[in-house]
Amino acid sequence: MSTAPTSPIHPDGLPVPRRYFAMLAIAIGITMAVLDGTVVNVALPSITRELGATPSAAVWIVNAYQLAIVVTLLPLAALGERLGYRRVYLWGVVVFTLGSLCCALSGSLETLVAARVLQGLGGSAIMSMNGALVRHTYPHAQLGRGVGLNGLVVAVAAAVAPSLAAAILAVGSWPWLFAVNVPAGLVNLWLGLRALPRAETGDRPLDLPGALLGAAMFGLFFIGADALARDGGPLGWAALAAALGSGVLLSRWSRAAEAPMIPLDLLRIPVFALSVTASVCAFVAFIIAFVALPFHFEDALGFDQVRTGLLMTPWPVALGLSAPIAGHLSDRVSAGNLGLGGMLLVALGLGLIALLPAEATAFDIAWRMALCGFGFGFFQAPNNRTLLASAPRTRAGAAGGMLAMARLLGMTFGAALTAIVFHAAPDGAERISLAIATGFALAAAAASRARRM
């Protein structure tokens, strides 16, 4: 996919105002990809009824999208380094938009699931190129601002997803959840063709065996974690064991491969490896909290579903407010110290929520949730900036892919771990889960502080 010849390679970011149009294109793309990971959850009951499916089968409307992203994220990141981040991103927008149209026109569960796979492939291309495009859009001295703005967009998209889905369903049927992506995708494509940065392409060979082993490892891990999250049965443990076996084979293959899919060269950089570790631990804590807290609010504290939903809102709102501030500061202040302070605030907030008495008011909960969100924003933006900046510019695609993969792995592992706790200790599962989340938040703080960048 090409564009006008007035799109030269800019070695240190884009000039203004093209930079702003490029960030708008990036923001639209990541918003679509994030929203479609969650908006469909609200409509699952009505989709199940209209398509005559069982609830257990309808779950694959969600899983198909997530699984397609997990197994293709790193291969597409590697492809972006070879073909160009802009090109892979734009084709991802095309595929995502086409998949959204197919979802809207689906008349059976099978065609909807297949369309969700297509949509997930496009979403994976968008996500895998997101970090690399941000890095090539902003000059190095202002990279934190771009990362912080990107974090704000992701936080807002995650926060408004349930409300947006409810608003669409209030005036239309479930196909409109997907149909709205078509005009947004066309606008994104138009903007991207004219504004997104070009970057030098490389000649690294594609690691096809590594891609297949990686797909098996991540796919089996996702399936196993999802199975454990639902019933804790032997299928989940068997899938996780197979994922571990695939991971061992991938590790052995990667040591000998000329250009392995898993970016071992980047993981040998201490700052990069610590940033990835911190991100995984932080998102484990994040998803444990967001799975366990609704149960805690309703079962232990006696709030209804509507108030519980409102009480979950301060976290993403505070995150969205703090992320741009933290991103701006990370251009001048140690990201290790910002991340340390941020995750300590998350740990403090989670601990204070776990210790709330049964007569706690909504205000008691809201300010603690806002404290967690504020701390998470001060961790995430500086951590993402450090992760991207610690890799060579020529490896921005692999760095961006690892950034997205760390988030997905942390959230998948955290959800599975919470399911295991609820299965093993149903009586005190909420408080135990919050204690575990606090531990992972402290681990993320320690990994962040261990950096020297």
XYZ file of C-alpha atoms in Angstrom:
453
model
C 0.000 0.000 0.000
C 1.549 3.276 -1.089
C 0.874 6.960 -0.648
C 1.842 10.278 -2.160
C 5.543 10.778 -2.813
C 5.669 13.564 -0.178
C 6.241 11.099 2.688
C 9.979 10.977 3.316
C 11.635 9.053 6.110
C 12.084 11.277 9.165
C 14.895 9.914 11.352
C 13.692 11.689 14.527
C 9.958 12.130 14.405
C 7.537 13.999 12.163
C 7.216 17.757 11.826
C 4.181 19.608 13.136
C 1.322 19.558 12.070
C 1.789 16.206 10.338
C 2.724 14.715 13.713
C -0.733 15.551 15.067
C -2.527 13.950 12.122
C -0.348 10.846 12.460
C -1.217 10.560 16.170
C -4.893 10.981 15.306
C -4.627 8.053 12.883
C -2.809 5.953 15.496
C -5.403 6.898 18.122
C -8.344 5.898 15.926
C -6.749 2.543 15.146
C -5.893 1.572 18.717
C -9.312 2.778 19.895
C -11.069 0.460 17.442
C -8.855 -2.483 18.413
C -9.322 -1.940 22.169
C -13.060 -1.310 21.970
C -13.767 -4.448 19.984
C -12.018 -6.544 22.605
C -14.720 -5.648 25.153
C -17.854 -4.021 23.653
C -19.193 -7.325 22.392
C -19.324 -8.700 25.971
C -22.322 -6.502 26.745
C -24.242 -7.892 23.752
C -23.401 -11.585 24.230
C -26.799 -12.527 25.763
C -28.775 -10.918 22.911
C -26.428 -12.343 20.250
C -26.821 -15.783 21.801
C -30.600 -15.564 21.646
C -30.806 -14.158 18.106
C -28.373 -16.693 16.625
C -29.858 -19.633 18.553
C -26.506 -20.497 20.146
C -25.623 -21.817 23.562
C -23.817 -19.515 26.005
C -20.750 -21.772 26.036
C -20.516 -21.612 22.238
C -21.171 -17.864 22.145
C -18.121 -17.263 24.325
C -16.037 -17.954 21.209
C -17.283 -14.663 19.765
C -14.967 -13.092 22.334
C -12.275 -15.769 22.327
C -11.837 -15.847 18.547
C -10.849 -12.176 18.502
C -8.431 -12.474 21.422
C -6.886 -15.726 20.193
C -6.222 -14.315 16.710
C -4.373 -11.395 18.306
C -2.316 -13.517 20.703
C -0.990 -15.965 18.109
C -0.139 -13.380 15.432
C 1.108 -10.383 17.398
C 4.841 -11.139 17.393
C 4.952 -12.527 13.815
C 3.261 -9.360 12.559
C 5.696 -7.249 14.584
C 8.552 -9.029 12.811
C 6.810 -8.562 9.462
C 6.556 -4.834 10.155
C 10.336 -4.580 10.502
C 10.756 -6.280 7.145
C 7.969 -4.610 5.119
C 7.533 -1.360 7.023
C 5.438 -0.470 10.070
C 3.201 1.860 8.113
C 2.405 -0.727 5.455
C 1.534 -3.494 7.931
C -0.558 -1.072 9.983
C -2.560 0.143 6.988
C -3.230 -3.386 5.782
C -4.306 -4.153 9.347
C -6.836 -1.315 9.156
C -8.157 -2.722 5.868
C -8.501 -6.244 7.289
C -10.042 -4.981 10.543
C -12.605 -2.878 8.667
C -13.480 -5.750 6.348
C -13.780 -8.095 9.331
C -16.078 -5.599 11.072
C -18.320 -5.461 7.997
C -18.454 -9.262 7.872
C -19.348 -9.354 11.585
C -22.209 -6.917 11.031
C -23.553 -9.033 8.155
C -23.184 -12.401 9.906
C -26.313 -14.505 10.157
C -24.965 -17.473 12.119
C -22.610 -18.118 14.984
C -20.100 -19.846 12.715
C -19.830 -16.932 10.287
C -19.633 -14.444 13.162
C -16.785 -16.357 14.824
C -14.940 -16.586 11.491
C -15.428 -12.847 10.949
C -14.124 -12.172 14.458
C -10.952 -14.099 13.579
C -10.510 -11.862 10.527
C -11.156 -8.806 12.672
C -8.629 -10.080 15.232
C -5.950 -10.424 12.550
C -6.472 -6.779 11.616
C -6.495 -5.751 15.264
C -3.243 -7.640 15.811
C -1.548 -5.747 12.974
C -2.772 -2.447 14.452
C -1.602 -3.301 17.974
C 1.748 -4.727 16.914
C 2.627 -1.561 14.990
C 1.225 0.889 17.542
C 4.381 1.370 19.623
C 6.725 1.513 16.625
C 4.602 4.164 14.894
C 4.454 6.294 18.051
C 8.231 6.117 18.332
C 8.739 7.203 14.720
C 6.099 9.940 15.013
C 7.621 11.788 17.990
C 11.232 12.954 18.293
C 13.214 11.061 20.915
C 13.263 14.033 23.295
C 9.433 14.114 23.313
C 8.721 10.385 23.109
C 7.226 10.349 26.608
C 4.527 12.783 25.486
C 3.531 10.522 22.623
C 3.501 7.425 24.821
C 1.489 9.259 27.476
C -1.066 10.419 24.910
C -1.290 6.886 23.552
C -1.877 5.602 27.083
C -4.628 8.148 27.558
C -6.374 6.941 24.393
C -6.174 3.288 25.487
C -7.470 4.127 28.974
C -10.397 6.172 27.664
C -11.302 3.451 25.156
C -11.289 0.818 27.909
C -13.307 3.063 30.228
C -16.058 3.991 27.765
C -16.400 0.555 26.129
C -19.294 -0.755 28.285
C -21.161 2.571 28.181
C -20.654 2.918 24.426
C -21.920 -0.618 23.855
C -24.992 0.069 25.990
C -25.680 3.311 24.107
C -25.447 1.604 20.702
C -27.691 -1.252 21.826
C -30.219 1.235 23.179
C -30.876 2.567 19.659
C -29.932 -0.378 17.442
C -29.286 -4.101 17.282
C -25.987 -5.877 17.979
C -24.662 -5.748 14.357
C -24.244 -2.004 14.826
C -21.520 -2.690 17.382
C -19.403 -3.813 14.426
C -20.883 -1.640 11.681
C -19.706 1.585 13.350
C -16.121 0.461 12.701
C -16.565 0.704 8.933
C -16.691 4.514 8.616
C -14.093 4.858 11.383
C -11.815 2.435 9.546
C -12.175 4.317 6.264
C -11.313 7.616 7.957
C -8.348 5.947 9.655
C -7.120 4.573 6.337
C -7.406 8.000 4.668
C -5.509 9.689 7.489
C -2.878 6.969 7.682
C -2.085 7.113 3.982
C -1.329 10.804 4.262
C 0.231 11.227 7.681
C 1.803 8.070 9.128
C 5.611 8.012 9.183
C 7.719 5.890 6.936
C 10.597 3.960 8.510
C 13.567 2.158 7.072
C 12.849 -1.485 6.393
C 15.223 -4.301 7.257
C 16.270 -7.535 5.661
C 15.907 -9.817 8.675
C 14.608 -13.202 7.482
C 11.202 -14.262 8.734
C 11.370 -17.030 11.339
C 8.542 -19.296 10.124
C 9.278 -22.266 12.480
C 9.556 -19.835 15.377
C 6.271 -18.196 14.374
C 4.504 -21.579 14.342
C 5.975 -22.616 17.691
C 5.135 -19.208 19.129
C 1.570 -19.452 17.831
C 1.242 -22.870 19.455
C 2.703 -21.634 22.746
C 0.613 -18.474 23.034
C -2.526 -20.072 21.590
C -2.404 -23.059 23.945
C -1.642 -20.759 26.851
C -4.703 -18.648 26.016
C -6.942 -21.710 25.613
C -5.665 -23.227 28.848
C -6.053 -20.019 30.804
C -9.567 -19.524 29.418
C -10.526 -23.090 30.333
C -9.224 -22.640 33.875
C -11.101 -19.363 34.156
C -14.363 -21.166 33.335
C -14.326 -24.531 35.090
C -10.815 -25.338 36.328
C -10.988 -28.702 34.557
C -8.209 -30.935 33.210
C -8.437 -29.442 29.706
C -7.013 -26.191 30.984
C -4.068 -27.846 32.703
C -3.374 -30.040 29.655
C -3.352 -27.002 27.366
C -1.004 -25.140 29.716
C 1.319 -28.153 29.811
C 1.339 -28.266 26.002
C 2.027 -24.522 25.939
C 4.997 -25.075 28.242
C 6.309 -27.826 25.947
C 5.953 -25.559 22.928
C 7.767 -22.842 24.837
C 10.709 -25.155 25.556
C 10.948 -26.063 21.872
C 10.694 -22.395 20.898
C 13.482 -21.483 23.308
C 15.796 -24.131 21.860
C 14.978 -23.130 18.299
C 15.439 -19.418 19.019
C 18.977 -19.908 20.326
C 20.072 -21.277 16.966
C 17.886 -19.197 14.619
C 19.474 -16.346 12.699
C 16.586 -13.945 13.397
C 14.264 -15.541 15.984
C 10.674 -14.394 16.304
C 11.103 -13.924 20.052
C 13.417 -10.866 20.155
C 16.192 -12.434 22.219
C 18.556 -9.623 21.229
C 16.254 -7.123 22.924
C 15.628 -9.305 25.951
C 19.379 -9.362 26.542
C 19.192 -5.598 27.151
C 18.650 -5.356 30.944
C 16.479 -2.233 30.785
C 14.250 -3.748 28.108
C 13.883 -7.074 29.946
C 13.069 -5.343 33.238
C 10.493 -3.139 31.518
C 8.803 -6.186 29.989
C 8.833 -7.957 33.372
C 7.398 -4.906 35.119
C 4.657 -4.610 32.488
C 3.635 -8.266 32.806
C 3.485 -8.038 36.618
C 1.552 -4.756 36.495
C -1.100 -6.135 34.158
C -1.419 -9.305 36.246
C -2.257 -7.040 39.195
C -4.573 -4.927 37.023
C -6.707 -7.782 35.694
C -6.859 -9.612 39.043
C -8.249 -6.434 40.559
C -10.790 -5.905 37.780
C -12.009 -9.509 38.023
C -12.110 -9.742 41.817
C -13.322 -6.253 42.766
C -16.884 -6.545 41.358
C -17.379 -9.679 43.470
C -15.874 -7.895 46.468
C -18.130 -4.868 46.048
C -21.296 -6.925 45.586
C -20.744 -9.911 47.891
C -18.655 -8.439 50.711
C -19.800 -4.805 50.668
C -23.405 -5.244 49.450
C -23.524 -2.904 46.431
C -25.796 -3.629 43.464
C -24.588 -4.112 39.879
C -25.205 -0.519 38.786
C -23.273 0.988 41.687
C -20.534 -1.590 41.252
C -20.095 -0.521 37.635
C -19.879 3.113 38.698
C -17.356 2.262 41.414
C -15.073 0.613 38.848
C -14.925 3.839 36.816
C -12.526 5.974 38.950
C -9.589 3.690 38.117
C -9.593 4.151 34.294
C -10.581 7.821 34.637
C -7.646 8.555 36.967
C -5.365 6.510 34.724
C -6.401 8.557 31.723
C -5.743 11.810 33.584
C -2.348 10.795 34.956
C -0.889 9.032 31.887
C -0.201 12.207 29.826
C 1.329 13.913 32.880
C 3.553 10.917 33.595
C 4.517 10.632 29.932
C 5.567 14.279 29.863
C 7.595 13.852 33.066
C 9.277 10.693 31.770
C 11.143 12.789 29.195
C 12.966 14.477 32.089
C 12.558 12.317 35.227
C 13.814 8.776 35.852
C 11.203 6.319 34.578
C 12.384 3.849 37.221
C 11.437 6.237 40.020
C 8.124 7.173 38.394
C 7.246 3.507 37.918
C 8.292 2.646 41.454
C 6.122 5.364 42.935
C 3.197 4.534 40.658
C 3.062 0.823 41.460
C 3.539 1.500 45.185
C 0.399 3.646 44.969
C -1.407 0.772 43.216
C -0.306 -1.660 45.931
C -1.385 0.790 48.644
C -4.775 1.342 47.006
C -5.446 -2.378 46.593
C -4.440 -3.051 50.178
C -6.726 -0.298 51.460
C -9.633 -1.674 49.389
C -9.081 -5.191 50.748
C -9.204 -3.839 54.327
C -12.447 -1.890 53.859
C -15.113 -2.626 56.472
C -18.547 -3.910 55.464
C -20.109 -0.478 56.123
C -17.770 1.333 53.682
C -19.363 4.108 51.646
C -19.088 4.677 47.897
C -16.736 7.589 48.556
C -14.452 5.335 50.626
C -14.136 3.031 47.622
C -13.978 5.700 44.917
C -10.908 7.527 46.224
C -9.050 4.253 46.731
C -9.881 3.192 43.161
C -8.724 6.595 41.898
C -5.478 6.147 43.831
C -4.890 2.843 42.016
C -5.651 4.381 38.640
C -3.453 7.398 39.294
C -0.574 5.135 40.303
C -1.053 2.844 37.306
C -0.929 5.831 34.956
C 2.332 6.990 36.516
C 3.761 3.524 35.973
C 2.458 2.648 32.526
C 3.449 5.664 30.430
C 7.076 5.912 31.715
C 7.477 2.130 31.530
C 6.242 2.009 27.941
C 8.492 4.904 26.978
C 11.525 3.196 28.512
C 10.716 -0.105 26.825
C 10.431 1.506 23.395
C 13.418 3.824 23.823
C 15.759 1.077 25.073
C 15.513 -0.781 21.745
C 17.338 0.394 18.586
C 15.100 2.358 16.210
C 15.520 -0.411 13.633
C 13.955 -2.839 16.150
C 10.999 -0.622 17.044
C 8.577 -3.160 15.570
C 9.806 -5.980 17.801
C 9.785 -3.649 20.813
C 6.205 -2.572 20.097
C 5.165 -6.189 19.661
C 6.683 -7.134 23.015
C 4.950 -4.160 24.617
C 1.553 -5.387 23.447
C 2.397 -9.019 24.204
C 3.418 -8.188 27.781
C 0.016 -6.602 28.321
C -1.859 -9.576 26.853
C 0.183 -12.185 28.735
C -0.212 -10.343 32.023
C -3.970 -10.031 31.640
C -4.412 -13.655 30.512
C -2.277 -15.043 33.331
C -3.970 -12.789 35.881
C -7.441 -13.914 34.810
C -6.431 -17.579 35.022
C -4.828 -17.075 38.434
C -7.973 -15.382 39.744
C -10.104 -18.253 38.446
C -7.876 -20.757 40.259
C -8.242 -18.800 43.514
C -12.036 -18.613 43.185
C -12.133 -22.353 42.451
C -9.808 -23.354 45.314
C -11.002 -20.944 48.032
C -14.472 -19.640 47.144
C -15.212 -18.234 50.608
C -12.322 -15.767 50.831
C -11.450 -15.553 47.131
C -11.907 -11.799 46.783
C -9.514 -10.819 49.578
C -6.993 -13.504 48.606
C -7.055 -12.267 45.007
C -6.532 -8.676 46.115
C -3.594 -9.784 48.266
C -2.048 -11.553 45.255
C -2.652 -8.474 43.090
C -0.895 -6.356 45.718
C 2.072 -8.728 45.562
C 2.323 -8.433 41.779
C 2.060 -4.649 42.052
C 5.017 -4.686 44.443
C 6.916 -6.966 42.042
C 6.288 -4.487 39.225
C 7.541 -1.684 41.479
C 10.725 -3.637 42.249
C 11.375 -4.400 38.567
C 10.803 -0.758 37.686
C 13.199 0.475 40.348
C 15.897 -2.005 39.241
C 16.247 -0.119 35.947
C 18.904 2.488 35.494
C 17.159 4.478 32.760
